[in-house]
Coordinates of C-alpha atoms and ligand atoms in Angstrom, one line a residue:
M1 CA -5.7 11.7 -18.2
P2 CA -9.0 10.2 -17.2
L3 CA -9.5 7.4 -15.0
H4 CA -10.0 4.2 -17.2
D5 CA -7.2 5.4 -19.6
M6 CA -4.8 5.7 -16.8
V7 CA -6.1 1.9 -15.7
R8 CA -5.8 0.4 -19.4
D9 CA -2.6 2.5 -20.7
Q10 CA -0.4 2.4 -17.3
I11 CA -1.5 -0.8 -15.7
E12 CA -3.2 -3.3 -18.0
H13 CA -0.4 -2.7 -21.0
R14 CA 2.2 -3.0 -18.5
G15 CA 1.3 -6.6 -17.2
V16 CA -1.6 -6.1 -14.3
H17 CA -4.0 -8.6 -15.7
D18 CA -5.9 -9.4 -11.8
A19 CA -9.1 -8.0 -13.0
R20 CA -10.2 -7.5 -9.6
V21 CA -7.3 -5.2 -8.8
L22 CA -8.3 -3.5 -12.2
E23 CA -11.6 -3.3 -11.5
A24 CA -10.5 -1.6 -7.7
M25 CA -8.2 0.6 -9.3
R26 CA -11.0 1.8 -11.9
T27 CA -13.2 2.9 -8.6
V28 CA -10.8 4.6 -6.6
P29 CA -10.8 8.4 -7.2
R30 CA -7.2 9.0 -7.0
H31 CA -7.9 12.7 -7.4
R32 CA -9.7 13.1 -4.3
F33 CA -6.3 11.6 -2.4
V34 CA -4.0 13.8 -3.9
L35 CA -3.1 17.9 -2.6
P36 CA -5.6 20.0 -4.1
Q37 CA -2.5 21.3 -6.7
D38 CA -1.7 18.0 -7.9
R39 CA -5.3 17.4 -9.0
C40 CA -4.6 18.3 -12.6
D41 CA -1.7 15.7 -12.4
A42 CA -3.7 13.1 -10.2
Y43 CA -3.7 10.1 -13.0
G44 CA 0.2 10.6 -14.5
D45 CA 2.0 7.8 -14.0
F46 CA 4.3 8.5 -10.8
P47 CA 4.4 9.2 -7.2
L48 CA 3.1 12.5 -6.6
P49 CA 4.2 14.1 -2.6
I50 CA 1.6 14.5 0.0
G51 CA 3.8 16.8 2.7
F52 CA 5.9 16.1 5.6
H53 CA 8.3 14.4 3.1
Q54 CA 6.0 11.8 2.3
T55 CA 4.4 10.4 -1.1
I56 CA 1.3 9.0 -3.0
S57 CA 2.4 5.9 -4.5
Q58 CA 2.7 5.7 -8.5
P59 CA -0.8 3.7 -9.0
Y60 CA 1.3 1.1 -11.1
I61 CA 2.7 0.1 -8.1
V62 CA -0.1 0.1 -6.1
A63 CA -2.0 -2.2 -8.6
Y64 CA 1.2 -4.3 -8.9
M65 CA 1.4 -5.1 -5.0
C66 CA -2.4 -5.7 -4.8
E67 CA -1.8 -8.4 -7.9
L68 CA 1.6 -9.7 -5.7
A69 CA -0.6 -10.0 -2.6
R70 CA -3.4 -12.3 -4.4
L71 CA -6.1 -10.6 -2.2
E72 CA -9.4 -12.4 -1.6
P73 CA -12.6 -11.4 -0.9
S74 CA -12.4 -12.6 3.1
D75 CA -9.1 -11.0 3.6
H76 CA -7.8 -9.6 6.6
V77 CA -4.8 -6.9 5.5
L78 CA -2.7 -4.7 7.1
E79 CA -1.0 -2.1 5.4
L80 CA 2.1 -0.3 6.5
G81 CA 2.0 3.7 5.6
T82 CA -1.5 5.0 5.1
G83 CA -0.2 8.2 3.8
S84 CA -2.2 9.7 1.5
G85 CA -5.2 6.8 2.2
Y86 CA -5.5 5.6 -1.4
N87 CA -3.8 2.5 -1.5
A88 CA -5.8 1.7 1.2
A89 CA -8.4 3.0 -0.2
V90 CA -8.0 0.2 -3.4
I91 CA -7.4 -2.6 -0.5
S92 CA -10.2 -2.2 0.5
R93 CA -12.3 -2.7 -2.6
L94 CA -10.5 -6.3 -3.0
V95 CA -11.2 -7.5 1.0
D96 CA -13.2 -7.8 3.6
H97 CA -11.0 -5.1 6.1
V98 CA -8.0 -3.3 5.8
Y99 CA -5.7 -2.1 8.8
S100 CA -3.8 0.9 7.9
I101 CA -0.7 2.3 10.4
E102 CA 0.9 6.1 9.6
I103 CA 3.4 7.2 11.4
V104 CA 3.1 11.0 10.9
P105 CA 0.3 12.4 12.9
E106 CA -1.2 14.8 10.2
L107 CA -0.9 12.0 7.3
A108 CA -3.2 9.7 9.5
R109 CA -5.6 12.2 10.7
R110 CA -6.0 13.4 6.9
A111 CA -6.3 10.2 5.7
A112 CA -8.5 8.9 8.1
E113 CA -11.2 11.8 7.3
K114 CA -10.9 11.8 3.7
L115 CA -11.6 7.8 3.9
R116 CA -14.4 8.8 6.2
Q117 CA -15.7 11.3 3.4
L118 CA -15.4 8.8 0.8
H119 CA -17.4 6.0 3.0
Y120 CA -14.5 3.8 2.8
D121 CA -16.3 1.9 5.9
N122 CA -14.1 -1.0 5.9
I123 CA -10.5 0.8 6.8
T124 CA -9.3 0.8 10.3
V125 CA -6.4 4.0 10.3
R126 CA -4.2 3.7 13.6
L127 CA -1.4 6.2 14.1
G128 CA 2.1 4.2 15.6
D129 CA 5.1 2.8 14.3
G130 CA 4.1 -0.5 12.2
H131 CA 7.7 -2.2 12.9
D132 CA 5.4 -3.9 15.0
G133 CA 2.7 -4.6 13.4
W134 CA -1.1 -4.4 15.0
P135 CA -0.8 -7.8 17.5
E136 CA -4.4 -6.8 18.5
A137 CA -6.0 -7.5 14.9
A138 CA -3.4 -9.9 13.7
P139 CA -3.3 -13.0 12.0
F140 CA -3.7 -11.3 8.3
D141 CA -3.8 -13.0 5.2
A142 CA -1.7 -10.2 3.6
I143 CA 0.4 -7.7 4.7
I144 CA 1.7 -4.6 2.2
V145 CA 3.7 -2.9 3.1
T146 CA 4.6 0.9 1.6
A147 CA 7.8 2.1 2.2
A148 CA 11.8 0.8 1.8
A149 CA 12.9 -1.3 5.2
E150 CA 16.6 -2.2 5.0
Q151 CA 15.5 -5.3 6.6
V152 CA 12.1 -7.5 6.6
P153 CA 10.8 -6.6 10.7
Q154 CA 9.9 -10.1 12.1
P155 CA 6.6 -9.3 13.8
L156 CA 5.4 -8.8 10.2
L157 CA 6.3 -12.5 9.5
D158 CA 5.2 -13.4 12.9
Q159 CA 1.8 -11.9 12.3
L160 CA 0.7 -13.7 8.8
V161 CA -1.3 -16.6 8.6
E162 CA -0.6 -19.9 7.3
G163 CA -0.6 -18.9 3.5
G164 CA -0.3 -15.5 4.3
R165 CA 1.9 -12.8 1.7
L166 CA 3.6 -10.2 2.4
V167 CA 4.6 -7.1 0.2
I168 CA 7.5 -5.2 1.0
P169 CA 10.2 -2.8 -0.7
V170 CA 13.2 -3.8 1.1
G171 CA 16.8 -2.1 1.0
S172 CA 18.7 1.1 1.4
P173 CA 17.2 4.6 0.6
F174 CA 20.5 5.3 -0.6
S175 CA 20.8 2.7 -3.1
S176 CA 18.8 -0.2 -4.8
Q177 CA 15.8 -1.3 -3.6
E178 CA 13.6 -4.7 -4.2
L179 CA 10.2 -5.4 -3.8
I180 CA 9.5 -8.7 -2.1
L181 CA 6.7 -11.2 -2.4
L182 CA 7.6 -13.3 0.9
E183 CA 4.7 -16.2 1.8
K184 CA 4.7 -18.1 4.7
R185 CA 3.7 -22.5 4.1
Q186 CA 3.8 -24.9 6.9
G187 CA 5.8 -22.1 9.2
V188 CA 8.5 -21.7 6.8
I189 CA 9.2 -18.3 4.4
R190 CA 10.0 -18.3 1.1
A191 CA 11.0 -14.8 -0.2
A192 CA 10.9 -13.8 -3.7
P193 CA 12.8 -10.9 -5.3
K194 CA 9.7 -9.3 -8.2
L195 CA 11.1 -5.9 -9.1
P196 CA 13.4 -2.9 -8.7
V197 CA 11.7 0.1 -6.8
R198 CA 12.1 3.1 -5.5
F199 CA 10.0 3.7 -2.3
V200 CA 10.6 6.3 1.0
P201 CA 12.2 4.8 3.8
L202 CA 10.4 2.9 6.5
T203 CA 10.8 5.1 9.5
G204 CA 10.7 4.4 13.2
K205 CA 12.0 1.3 15.3
G206 CA 14.5 -1.1 14.0
Q207 CA 15.4 1.7 10.6
T208 CA 18.8 3.1 11.0
Q209 CA 17.3 6.9 9.7
D210 CA 14.3 8.5 11.5
Ligands
SAM301 N1 0.1 4.3 0.8 C1 0.3 5.7 0.7 C2 -0.4 5.8 -0.2 O1 -1.2 5.2 -0.7 O2 -0.7 7.4 -0.4 C3 1.5 6.1 0.1 C4 2.5 5.9 0.8 S1 4.1 6.6 1.3 C5 5.1 6.0 0.0 C6 5.0 6.0 2.5 C7 4.5 6.3 3.9 O3 5.0 5.5 5.1 C8 4.4 7.5 4.6 O4 3.2 8.0 4.6 C9 5.3 7.5 5.8 O5 5.3 8.5 6.8 C10 4.8 6.3 6.0 N2 6.1 5.4 7.1 C11 7.1 5.2 6.7 N3 7.6 4.6 8.0 C12 6.5 4.3 8.7 C13 6.2 3.2 10.0 N4 7.3 2.8 11.1 N5 5.2 2.9 10.5 C14 4.3 3.7 9.6 N6 4.3 4.5 9.0 C15 5.8 4.6 8.4

């Protein structure tokens, strides 16, 4: 399925209407971020394996998370879970700068190299455990977490600006997970559940499975 058909049929028709998000999804070549043997499936409505028991997320979920985060051109955004680099590339079309953390060394190296080759120059990839956020680059206008946490890591809430948004799947890998939007207003965090989801688990500090 061609890229533009994917955006129309799987994303726009399913309720994502933010014009900037739809345009960003049309410009990022997902087939360049999947494994070579999966290129013909790159525009399907599903996640795909990227090695190391990890996945590149379903395109609809990438678009929906970006819409929920209400990204603005001047925003500084933190992504947890660089994976293939695809989601970071989409976010980078919508904001000023993306800081992305990946815990698997080979994935971090591969994604950084791919993003450099494709000239996504406003993304900084770091190898590490995203549980503590990225204190040197904080605060962030938005934080997008692309692996499921059992609890929302407190450092991420601390690193949001006033008015900041955190989009994160929360729940156990063995039961239900919910995509949650948390917003900081006058120092108070408000949480709204948005969608039942199924993500690979966040590993590292603070999570029970490594
Ligand atoms: N955003 C990715 C993309 O566009 O390909 C998909 C990410 S995949 C669903 C989740 C990623 O989170 C995996 O690459 C995994 O290694 C990473 N991850 C898991 N726990 C992490 C942690 N504590 N810190 C940083 N990355 C983590």
